[in-house]
Short mmCIF file of C-alpha atoms in Angstrom, two decimals:
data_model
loop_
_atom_site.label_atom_id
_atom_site.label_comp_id
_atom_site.label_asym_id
_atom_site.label_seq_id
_atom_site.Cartn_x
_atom_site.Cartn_y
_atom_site.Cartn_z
CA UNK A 1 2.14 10.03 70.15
CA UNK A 2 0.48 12.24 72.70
CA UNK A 3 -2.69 11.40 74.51
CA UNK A 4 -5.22 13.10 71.75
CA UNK A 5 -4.06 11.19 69.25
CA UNK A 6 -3.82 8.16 71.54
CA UNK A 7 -7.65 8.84 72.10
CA UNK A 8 -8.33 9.03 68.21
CA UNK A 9 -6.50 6.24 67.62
CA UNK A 10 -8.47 3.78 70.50
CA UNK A 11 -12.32 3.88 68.89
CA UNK A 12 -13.53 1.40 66.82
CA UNK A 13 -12.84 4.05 63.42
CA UNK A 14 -9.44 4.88 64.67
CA UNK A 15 -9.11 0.82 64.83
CA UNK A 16 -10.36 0.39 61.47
CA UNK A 17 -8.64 2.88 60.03
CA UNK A 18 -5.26 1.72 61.38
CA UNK A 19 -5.90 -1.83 59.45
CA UNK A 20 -7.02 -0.45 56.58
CA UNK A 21 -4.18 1.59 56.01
CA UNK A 22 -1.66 -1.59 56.01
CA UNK A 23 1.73 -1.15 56.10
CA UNK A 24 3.33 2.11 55.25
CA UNK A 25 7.74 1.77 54.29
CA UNK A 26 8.60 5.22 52.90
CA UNK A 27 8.27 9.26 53.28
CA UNK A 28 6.45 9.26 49.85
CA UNK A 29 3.69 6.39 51.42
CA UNK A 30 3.39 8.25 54.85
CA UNK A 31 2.91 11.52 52.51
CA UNK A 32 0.52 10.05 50.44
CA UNK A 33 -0.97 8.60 53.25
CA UNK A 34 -1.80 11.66 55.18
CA UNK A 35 -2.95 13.69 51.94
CA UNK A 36 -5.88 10.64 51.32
CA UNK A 37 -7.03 10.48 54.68
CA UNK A 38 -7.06 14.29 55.55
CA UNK A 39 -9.06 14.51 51.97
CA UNK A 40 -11.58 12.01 53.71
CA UNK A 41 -12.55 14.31 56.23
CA UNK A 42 -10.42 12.21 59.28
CA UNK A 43 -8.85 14.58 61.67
CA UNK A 44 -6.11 15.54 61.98
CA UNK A 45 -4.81 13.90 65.64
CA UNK A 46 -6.17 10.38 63.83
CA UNK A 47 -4.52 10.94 60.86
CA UNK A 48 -1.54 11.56 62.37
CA UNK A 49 -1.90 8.49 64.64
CA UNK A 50 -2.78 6.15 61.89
CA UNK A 51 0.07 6.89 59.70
CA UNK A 52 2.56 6.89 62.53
CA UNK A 53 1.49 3.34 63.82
CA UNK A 54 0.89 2.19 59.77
CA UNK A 55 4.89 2.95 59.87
CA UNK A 56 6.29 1.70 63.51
CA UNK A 57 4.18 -1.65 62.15
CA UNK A 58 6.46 -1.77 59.51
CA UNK A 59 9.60 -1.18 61.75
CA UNK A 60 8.36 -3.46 64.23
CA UNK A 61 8.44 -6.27 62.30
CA UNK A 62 12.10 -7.18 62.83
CA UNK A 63 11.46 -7.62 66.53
CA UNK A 64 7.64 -8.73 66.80
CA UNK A 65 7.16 -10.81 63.28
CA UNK A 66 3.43 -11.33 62.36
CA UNK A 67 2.44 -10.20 65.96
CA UNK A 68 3.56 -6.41 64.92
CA UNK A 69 0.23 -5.88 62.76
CA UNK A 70 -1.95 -6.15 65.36
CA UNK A 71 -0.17 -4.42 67.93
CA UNK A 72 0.54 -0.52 68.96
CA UNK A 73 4.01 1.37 69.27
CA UNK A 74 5.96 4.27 70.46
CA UNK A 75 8.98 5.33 68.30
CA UNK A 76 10.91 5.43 71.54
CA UNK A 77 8.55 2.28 73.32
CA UNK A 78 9.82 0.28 70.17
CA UNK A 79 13.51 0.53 69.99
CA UNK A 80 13.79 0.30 73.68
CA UNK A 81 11.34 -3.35 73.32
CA UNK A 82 12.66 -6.79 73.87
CA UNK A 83 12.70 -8.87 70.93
CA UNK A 84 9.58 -11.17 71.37
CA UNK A 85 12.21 -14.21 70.74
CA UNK A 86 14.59 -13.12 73.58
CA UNK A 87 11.42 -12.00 75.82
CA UNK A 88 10.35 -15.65 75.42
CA UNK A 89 13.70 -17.45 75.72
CA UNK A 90 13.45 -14.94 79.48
CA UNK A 91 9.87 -16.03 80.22
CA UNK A 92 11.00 -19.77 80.25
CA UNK A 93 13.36 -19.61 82.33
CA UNK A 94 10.64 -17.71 84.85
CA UNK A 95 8.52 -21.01 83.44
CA UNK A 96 11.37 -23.35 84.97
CA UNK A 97 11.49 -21.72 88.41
CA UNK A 98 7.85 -22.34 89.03
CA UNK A 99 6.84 -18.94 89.01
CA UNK A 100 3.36 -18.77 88.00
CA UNK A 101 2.88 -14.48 88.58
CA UNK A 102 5.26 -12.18 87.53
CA UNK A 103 5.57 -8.35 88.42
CA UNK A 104 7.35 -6.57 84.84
CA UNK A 105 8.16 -3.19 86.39
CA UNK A 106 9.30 -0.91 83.73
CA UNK A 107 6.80 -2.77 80.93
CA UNK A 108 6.97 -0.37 78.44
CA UNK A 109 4.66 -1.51 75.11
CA UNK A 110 4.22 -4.88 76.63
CA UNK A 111 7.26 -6.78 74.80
CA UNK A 112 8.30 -8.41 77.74
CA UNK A 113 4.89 -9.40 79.31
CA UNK A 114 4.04 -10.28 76.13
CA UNK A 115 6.69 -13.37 76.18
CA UNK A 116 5.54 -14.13 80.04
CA UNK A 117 1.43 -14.54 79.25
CA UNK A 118 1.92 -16.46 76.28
CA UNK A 119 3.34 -19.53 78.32
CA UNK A 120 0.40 -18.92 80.63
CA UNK A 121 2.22 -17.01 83.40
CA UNK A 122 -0.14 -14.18 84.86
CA UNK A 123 1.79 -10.88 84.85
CA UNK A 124 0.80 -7.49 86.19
CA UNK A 125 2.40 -5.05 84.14
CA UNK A 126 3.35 -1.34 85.45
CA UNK A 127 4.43 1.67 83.76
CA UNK A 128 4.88 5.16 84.68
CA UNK A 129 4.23 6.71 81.59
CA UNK A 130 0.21 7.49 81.29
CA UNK A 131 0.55 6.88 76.92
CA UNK A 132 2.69 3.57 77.44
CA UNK A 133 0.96 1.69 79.76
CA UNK A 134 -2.40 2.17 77.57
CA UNK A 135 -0.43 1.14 74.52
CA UNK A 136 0.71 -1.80 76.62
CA UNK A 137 -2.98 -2.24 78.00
CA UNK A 138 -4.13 -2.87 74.32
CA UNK A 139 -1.06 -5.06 73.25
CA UNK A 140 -1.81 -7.14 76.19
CA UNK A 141 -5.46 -7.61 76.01
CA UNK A 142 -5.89 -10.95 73.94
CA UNK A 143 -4.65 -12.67 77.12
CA UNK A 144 -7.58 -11.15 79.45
CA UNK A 145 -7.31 -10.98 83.25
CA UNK A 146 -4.23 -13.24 83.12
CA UNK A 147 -2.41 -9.74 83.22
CA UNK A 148 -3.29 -7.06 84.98
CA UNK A 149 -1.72 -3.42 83.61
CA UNK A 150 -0.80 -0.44 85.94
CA UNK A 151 -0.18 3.13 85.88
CA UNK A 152 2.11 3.56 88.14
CA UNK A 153 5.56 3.62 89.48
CA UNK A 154 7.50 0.35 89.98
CA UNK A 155 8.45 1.48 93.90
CA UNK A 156 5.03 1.73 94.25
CA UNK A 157 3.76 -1.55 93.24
CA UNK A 158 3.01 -4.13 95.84
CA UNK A 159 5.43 -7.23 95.28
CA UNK A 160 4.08 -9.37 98.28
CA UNK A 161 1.67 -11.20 95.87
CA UNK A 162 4.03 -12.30 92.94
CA UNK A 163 6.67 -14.77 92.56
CA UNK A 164 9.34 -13.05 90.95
CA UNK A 165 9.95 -9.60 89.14
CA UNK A 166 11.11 -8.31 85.45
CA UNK A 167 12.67 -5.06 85.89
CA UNK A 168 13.63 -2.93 83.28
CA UNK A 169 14.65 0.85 83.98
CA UNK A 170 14.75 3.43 82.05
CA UNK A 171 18.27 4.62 80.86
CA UNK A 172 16.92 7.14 78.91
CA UNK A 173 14.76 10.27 79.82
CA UNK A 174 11.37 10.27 78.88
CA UNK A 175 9.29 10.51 75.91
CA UNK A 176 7.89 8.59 73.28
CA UNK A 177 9.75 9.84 70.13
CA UNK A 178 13.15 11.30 70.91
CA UNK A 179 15.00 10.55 73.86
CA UNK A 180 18.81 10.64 75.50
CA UNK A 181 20.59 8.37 77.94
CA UNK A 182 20.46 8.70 81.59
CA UNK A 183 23.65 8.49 83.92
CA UNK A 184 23.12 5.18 86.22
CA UNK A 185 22.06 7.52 89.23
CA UNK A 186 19.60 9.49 86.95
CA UNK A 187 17.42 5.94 86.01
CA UNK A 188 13.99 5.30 86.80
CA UNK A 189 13.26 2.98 88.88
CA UNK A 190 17.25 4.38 90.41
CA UNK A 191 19.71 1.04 90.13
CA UNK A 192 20.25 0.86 94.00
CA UNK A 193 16.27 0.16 94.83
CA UNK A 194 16.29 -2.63 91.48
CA UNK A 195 19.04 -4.67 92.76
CA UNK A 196 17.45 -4.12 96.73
CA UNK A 197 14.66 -5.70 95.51
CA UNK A 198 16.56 -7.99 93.50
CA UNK A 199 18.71 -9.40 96.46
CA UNK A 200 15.42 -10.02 98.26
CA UNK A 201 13.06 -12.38 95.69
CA UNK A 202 13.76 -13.80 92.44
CA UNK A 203 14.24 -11.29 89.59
CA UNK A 204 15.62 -10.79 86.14
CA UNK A 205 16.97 -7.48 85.26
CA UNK A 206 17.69 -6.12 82.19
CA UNK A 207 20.61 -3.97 81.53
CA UNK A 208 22.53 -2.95 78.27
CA UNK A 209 25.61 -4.59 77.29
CA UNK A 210 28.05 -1.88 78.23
CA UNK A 211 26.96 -1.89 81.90
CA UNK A 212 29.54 -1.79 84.64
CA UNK A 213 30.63 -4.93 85.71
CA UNK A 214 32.06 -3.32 88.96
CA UNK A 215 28.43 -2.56 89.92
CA UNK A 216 27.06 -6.35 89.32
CA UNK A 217 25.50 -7.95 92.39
CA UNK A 218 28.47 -10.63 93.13
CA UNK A 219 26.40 -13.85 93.69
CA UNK A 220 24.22 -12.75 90.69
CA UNK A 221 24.41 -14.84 87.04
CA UNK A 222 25.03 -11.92 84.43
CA UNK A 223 23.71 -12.96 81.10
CA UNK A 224 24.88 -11.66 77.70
CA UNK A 225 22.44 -11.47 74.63
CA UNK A 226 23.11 -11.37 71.48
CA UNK A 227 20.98 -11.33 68.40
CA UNK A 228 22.15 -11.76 64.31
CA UNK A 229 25.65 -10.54 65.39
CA UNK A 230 24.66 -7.40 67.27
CA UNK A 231 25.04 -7.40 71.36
CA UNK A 232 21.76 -6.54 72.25
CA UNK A 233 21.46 -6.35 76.46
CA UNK A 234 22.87 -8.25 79.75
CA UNK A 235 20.46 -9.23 82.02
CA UNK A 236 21.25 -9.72 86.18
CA UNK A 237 19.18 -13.45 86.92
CA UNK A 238 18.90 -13.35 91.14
CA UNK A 239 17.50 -15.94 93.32
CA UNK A 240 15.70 -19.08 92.03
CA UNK A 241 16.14 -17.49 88.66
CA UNK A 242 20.04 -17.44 88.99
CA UNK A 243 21.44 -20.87 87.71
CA UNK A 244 23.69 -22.55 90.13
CA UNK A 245 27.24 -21.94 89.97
CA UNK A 246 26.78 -19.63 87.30
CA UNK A 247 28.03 -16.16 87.30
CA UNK A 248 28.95 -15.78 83.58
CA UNK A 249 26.84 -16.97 80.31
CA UNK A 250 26.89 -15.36 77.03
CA UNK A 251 23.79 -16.42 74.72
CA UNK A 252 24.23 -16.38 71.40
CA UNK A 253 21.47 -16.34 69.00
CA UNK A 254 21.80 -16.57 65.52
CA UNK A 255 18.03 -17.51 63.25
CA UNK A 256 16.28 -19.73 64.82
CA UNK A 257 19.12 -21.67 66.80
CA UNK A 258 20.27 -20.84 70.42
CA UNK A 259 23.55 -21.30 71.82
CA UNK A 260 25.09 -20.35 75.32
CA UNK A 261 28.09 -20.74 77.16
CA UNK A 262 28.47 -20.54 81.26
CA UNK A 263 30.66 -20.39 83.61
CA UNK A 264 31.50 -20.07 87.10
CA UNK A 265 34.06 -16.76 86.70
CA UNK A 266 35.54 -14.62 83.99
CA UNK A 267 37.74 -16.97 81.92
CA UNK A 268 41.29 -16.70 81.48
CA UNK A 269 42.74 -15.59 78.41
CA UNK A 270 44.95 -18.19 75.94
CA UNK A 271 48.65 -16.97 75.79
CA UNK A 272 49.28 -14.90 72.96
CA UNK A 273 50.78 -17.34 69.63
CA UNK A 274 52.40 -16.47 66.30
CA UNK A 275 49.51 -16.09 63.24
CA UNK A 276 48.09 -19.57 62.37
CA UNK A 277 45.83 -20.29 59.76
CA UNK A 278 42.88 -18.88 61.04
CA UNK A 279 41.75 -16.13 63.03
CA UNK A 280 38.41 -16.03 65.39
CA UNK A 281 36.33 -13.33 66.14
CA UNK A 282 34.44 -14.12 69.53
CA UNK A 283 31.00 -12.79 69.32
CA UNK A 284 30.38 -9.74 71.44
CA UNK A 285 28.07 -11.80 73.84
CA UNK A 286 31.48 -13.84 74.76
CA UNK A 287 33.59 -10.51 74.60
CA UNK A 288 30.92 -9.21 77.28
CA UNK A 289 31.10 -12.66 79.32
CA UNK A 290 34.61 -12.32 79.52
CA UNK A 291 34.91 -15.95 78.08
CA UNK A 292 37.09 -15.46 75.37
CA UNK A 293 39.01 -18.13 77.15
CA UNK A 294 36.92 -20.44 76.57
CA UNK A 295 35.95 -20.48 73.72
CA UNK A 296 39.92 -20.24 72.39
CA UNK A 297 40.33 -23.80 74.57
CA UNK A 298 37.58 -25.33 72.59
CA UNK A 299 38.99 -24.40 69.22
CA UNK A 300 42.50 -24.77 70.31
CA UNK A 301 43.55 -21.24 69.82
CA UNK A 302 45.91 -18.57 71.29
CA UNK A 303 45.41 -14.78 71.31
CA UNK A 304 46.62 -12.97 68.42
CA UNK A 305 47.68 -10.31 70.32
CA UNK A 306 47.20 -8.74 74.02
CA UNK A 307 43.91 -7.49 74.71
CA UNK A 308 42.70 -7.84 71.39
CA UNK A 309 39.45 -10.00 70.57
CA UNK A 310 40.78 -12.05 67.87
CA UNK A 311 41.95 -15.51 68.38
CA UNK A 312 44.59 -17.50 66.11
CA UNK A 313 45.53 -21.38 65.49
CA UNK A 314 46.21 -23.89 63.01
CA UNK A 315 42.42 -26.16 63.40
CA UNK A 316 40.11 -26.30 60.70
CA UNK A 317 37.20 -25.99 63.36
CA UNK A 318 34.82 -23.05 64.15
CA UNK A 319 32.13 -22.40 66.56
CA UNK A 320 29.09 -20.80 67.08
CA UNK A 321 30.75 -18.16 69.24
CA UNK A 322 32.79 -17.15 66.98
CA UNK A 323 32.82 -15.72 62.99
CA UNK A 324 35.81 -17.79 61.37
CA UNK A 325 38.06 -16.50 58.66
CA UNK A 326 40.90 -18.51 56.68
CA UNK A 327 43.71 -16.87 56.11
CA UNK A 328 44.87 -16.21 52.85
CA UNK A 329 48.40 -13.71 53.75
CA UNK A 330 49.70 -10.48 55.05
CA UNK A 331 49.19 -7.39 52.84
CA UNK A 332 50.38 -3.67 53.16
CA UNK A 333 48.88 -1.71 55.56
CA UNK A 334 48.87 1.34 53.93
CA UNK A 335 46.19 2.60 51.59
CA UNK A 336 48.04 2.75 48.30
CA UNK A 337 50.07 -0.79 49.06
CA UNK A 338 47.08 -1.81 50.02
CA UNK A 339 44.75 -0.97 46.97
CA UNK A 340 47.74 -2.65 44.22
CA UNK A 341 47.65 -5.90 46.12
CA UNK A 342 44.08 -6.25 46.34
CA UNK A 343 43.52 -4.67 42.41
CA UNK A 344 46.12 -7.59 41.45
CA UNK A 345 44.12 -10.17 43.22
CA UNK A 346 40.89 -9.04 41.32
CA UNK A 347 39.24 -8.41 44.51
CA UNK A 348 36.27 -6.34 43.97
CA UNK A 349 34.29 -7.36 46.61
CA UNK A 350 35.69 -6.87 50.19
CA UNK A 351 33.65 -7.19 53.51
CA UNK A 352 36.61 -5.03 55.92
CA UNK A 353 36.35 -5.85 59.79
CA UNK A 354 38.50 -4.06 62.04
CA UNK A 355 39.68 -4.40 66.01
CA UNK A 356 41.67 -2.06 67.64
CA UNK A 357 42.59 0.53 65.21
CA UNK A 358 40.99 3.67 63.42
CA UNK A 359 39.64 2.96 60.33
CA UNK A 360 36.30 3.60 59.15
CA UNK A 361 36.01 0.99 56.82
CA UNK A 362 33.47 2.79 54.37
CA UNK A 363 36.13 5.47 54.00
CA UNK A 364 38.49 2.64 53.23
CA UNK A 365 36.67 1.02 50.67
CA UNK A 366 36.24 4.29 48.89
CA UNK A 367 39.70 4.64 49.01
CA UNK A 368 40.73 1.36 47.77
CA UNK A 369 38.83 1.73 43.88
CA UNK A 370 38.16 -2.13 44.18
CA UNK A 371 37.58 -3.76 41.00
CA UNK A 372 37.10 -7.54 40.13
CA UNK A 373 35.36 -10.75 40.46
CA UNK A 374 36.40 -11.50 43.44
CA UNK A 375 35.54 -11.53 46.81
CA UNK A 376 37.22 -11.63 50.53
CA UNK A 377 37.15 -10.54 54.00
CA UNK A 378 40.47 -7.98 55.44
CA UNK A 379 41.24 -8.36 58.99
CA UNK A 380 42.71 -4.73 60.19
CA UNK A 381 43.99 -5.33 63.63
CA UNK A 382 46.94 -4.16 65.86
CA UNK A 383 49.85 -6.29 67.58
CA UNK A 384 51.39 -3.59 70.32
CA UNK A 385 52.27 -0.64 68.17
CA UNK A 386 52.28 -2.25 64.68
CA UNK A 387 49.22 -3.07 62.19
CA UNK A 388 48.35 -5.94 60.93
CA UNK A 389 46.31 -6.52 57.70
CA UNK A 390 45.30 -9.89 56.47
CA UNK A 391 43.14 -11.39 53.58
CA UNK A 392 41.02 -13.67 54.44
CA UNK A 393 38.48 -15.76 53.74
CA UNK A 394 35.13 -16.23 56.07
CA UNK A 395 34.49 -19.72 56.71
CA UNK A 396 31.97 -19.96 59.63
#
């Protein structure tokens, strides 16, 4: 979206228009779409901006819910957003530190600030791009003068008034449809001036999940998020924000429940132990953490092999940091050996998860002709030089 269509899009018509339109899911909607309202006599900049919104309202639904009809989007604004359920789960913790105004530097659409206002926090919001900070502007405005939106750059903004900052900078260069990653040294605000700021007031920064650990402020909590099974960002927690004698928590959130597990260092691993009767895969929040460890201790279980993020032993318990599987026995690891075992077993529906070795399980299944009534998981892993391949059955 580009600032005419931005323009056509913020009147009372363009407004109308937008709601009107509802929801719009496929290429042959958006086409049909365009061809009605150009036929109307609408131009073509609202056009345009109607039926792109109708559709990032659509796509926005997975991270905003019910709050993603009423709201405005950037293709690239929206996949960089927090989930609003992880942006709140953030804004209480600024909520327990007694911080009643918080600077989010880096707001984008407003995802963020959105999760800070709604548990009455005042925010000032600031964004550098001229398009995103008036999309944020309008997300924002139900909550009033509680928050206060900028154009502007985050070095720029005064901090002296405000009780803690949100920071989130921009890995990627800029632009509100297609974009790239940024080296660390290319990002905007650049990382050295967010954790300066960082070491001197209470701040939360967010990060993805892949981020160096080498370059993580040492008496800073690092945070690992992850949503539905995916690994979604880390976040740096400094000052009052930082939990004591935390360094290391992985958050795990799976529906509507929220688990997390802290602790003071990196944990060390189990010792490696011969295949039991199940096998663990950590979630990648705890493979981030670095607290494989323990989690293993709690369900009294070894590493199945060095390095490798599955855990083994004989307990019928599970966890929510981990996906569970049963096993059922060792099967051939190549493709043909493979396919007879699993055709005599009636196995014809197979979900294939894999650590440690090349296989692109889509191929696999393609190769493998499955046929049957049944149904398992396969385990593809690697201990030192040799694969491993084991049917099993998911249990938590």
């Amino acid at each position: 979206m580009d600032l005419a269509e931005l323009g056509a899009l913020l009147t009372p018509e363009g407004l109308r228009l937008l709601d009107a339109t509802g929801g719009i899911r496929t290429t042959a909607e958006a086409a049909a779409a365009v061809s009605r309202l150009r036929a109307a006599g609408h131009s073509p900049d609202l056009v345009s901006a109607v039926v792109g919104q109708a559709r990032l309202r659509v796509k926005a639904e997975a991270k905003f819910g019910p709050f993603a009809e009423r709201m405005l989007f950037t293709r690239a604004g929206l996949e960089q957003a927090t989930r609003l359920s992880v942006a709140a789960r953030h804004a209480a913790r600024f909520r327990a530190a007694g911080c009643a105004r918080v600077a989010d530097l880096g707001c984008g659409i407003g995802g963020d600030a959105l999760g800070l206002a709604a548990l009455g926090i005042e925010v000032d919001a600031v964004d550098t791009d001229e398009v995103t900070a008036a999309i944020a502007a309008y997300n924002l405005a139900p909550f009033g003068s509680q928050v206060r939106v900028h154009h502007g750059t985050a070095e720029a903004f005064d901090t002296s008034a405000v009780d803690a900052v949100w920071l989130d900078p921009a890995r990627r260069t800029a632009g509100h449809s297609e974009t790239s990653r940024l080296a660390a040294h290319e990002w905007s605000p650049p990382l050295e001036w967010v954790f300066a700021l960082a070491g001197r007031m209470p701040a939360g920064v967010k990060l993805g999940p892949a981020f160096d650990r080498d370059a993580l402020p040492a008496d800073a909590e690092a945070q690992w998020i992850s949503v539905d099974g995916s690994t979604i960002e880390l976040v740096v927690w400094t000052g009052a924000l930082a939990r004591p004698g935390v360094h290391r928590a992985a958050m795990v959130v799976r529906g509507e429940a929220t688990h997390e597990l802290t602790a003071a260092a990196d944990a060390a691993d189990e010792p490696v132990r011969d295949l039991g009767a199940f096998v663990h895969e950590p979630d990648g929040a705890v493979i981030r953490a670095r607290l494989i460890g323990e989690v293993a201790r709690e369900l009294d279980a070894g590493m199945l092999a060095p390095g490798m993020a599955y855990l083994t032993g004989d307990a019928a318990v599970t966890s929510p940091f981990v996906s569970s599987f049963r096993v059922r026995e060792q099967l051939p690891s190549d493709v043909k050996g493979l396919a007879k075992a699993l055709r005599e077993r009636g196995v014809g529906t197979l979900e294939i998860k894999k650590r440690g070795v090349d296989v692109d399980p889509a191929a696999l299944r393609t190769k493998l002709k499955l046929k049957g009534e049944a149904s398992a998981t396969l385990l593809i892993t690697r201990i030192d030089s040799k694969r491993l391949t084991l049917l099993a059955d998911r249990v938590g």
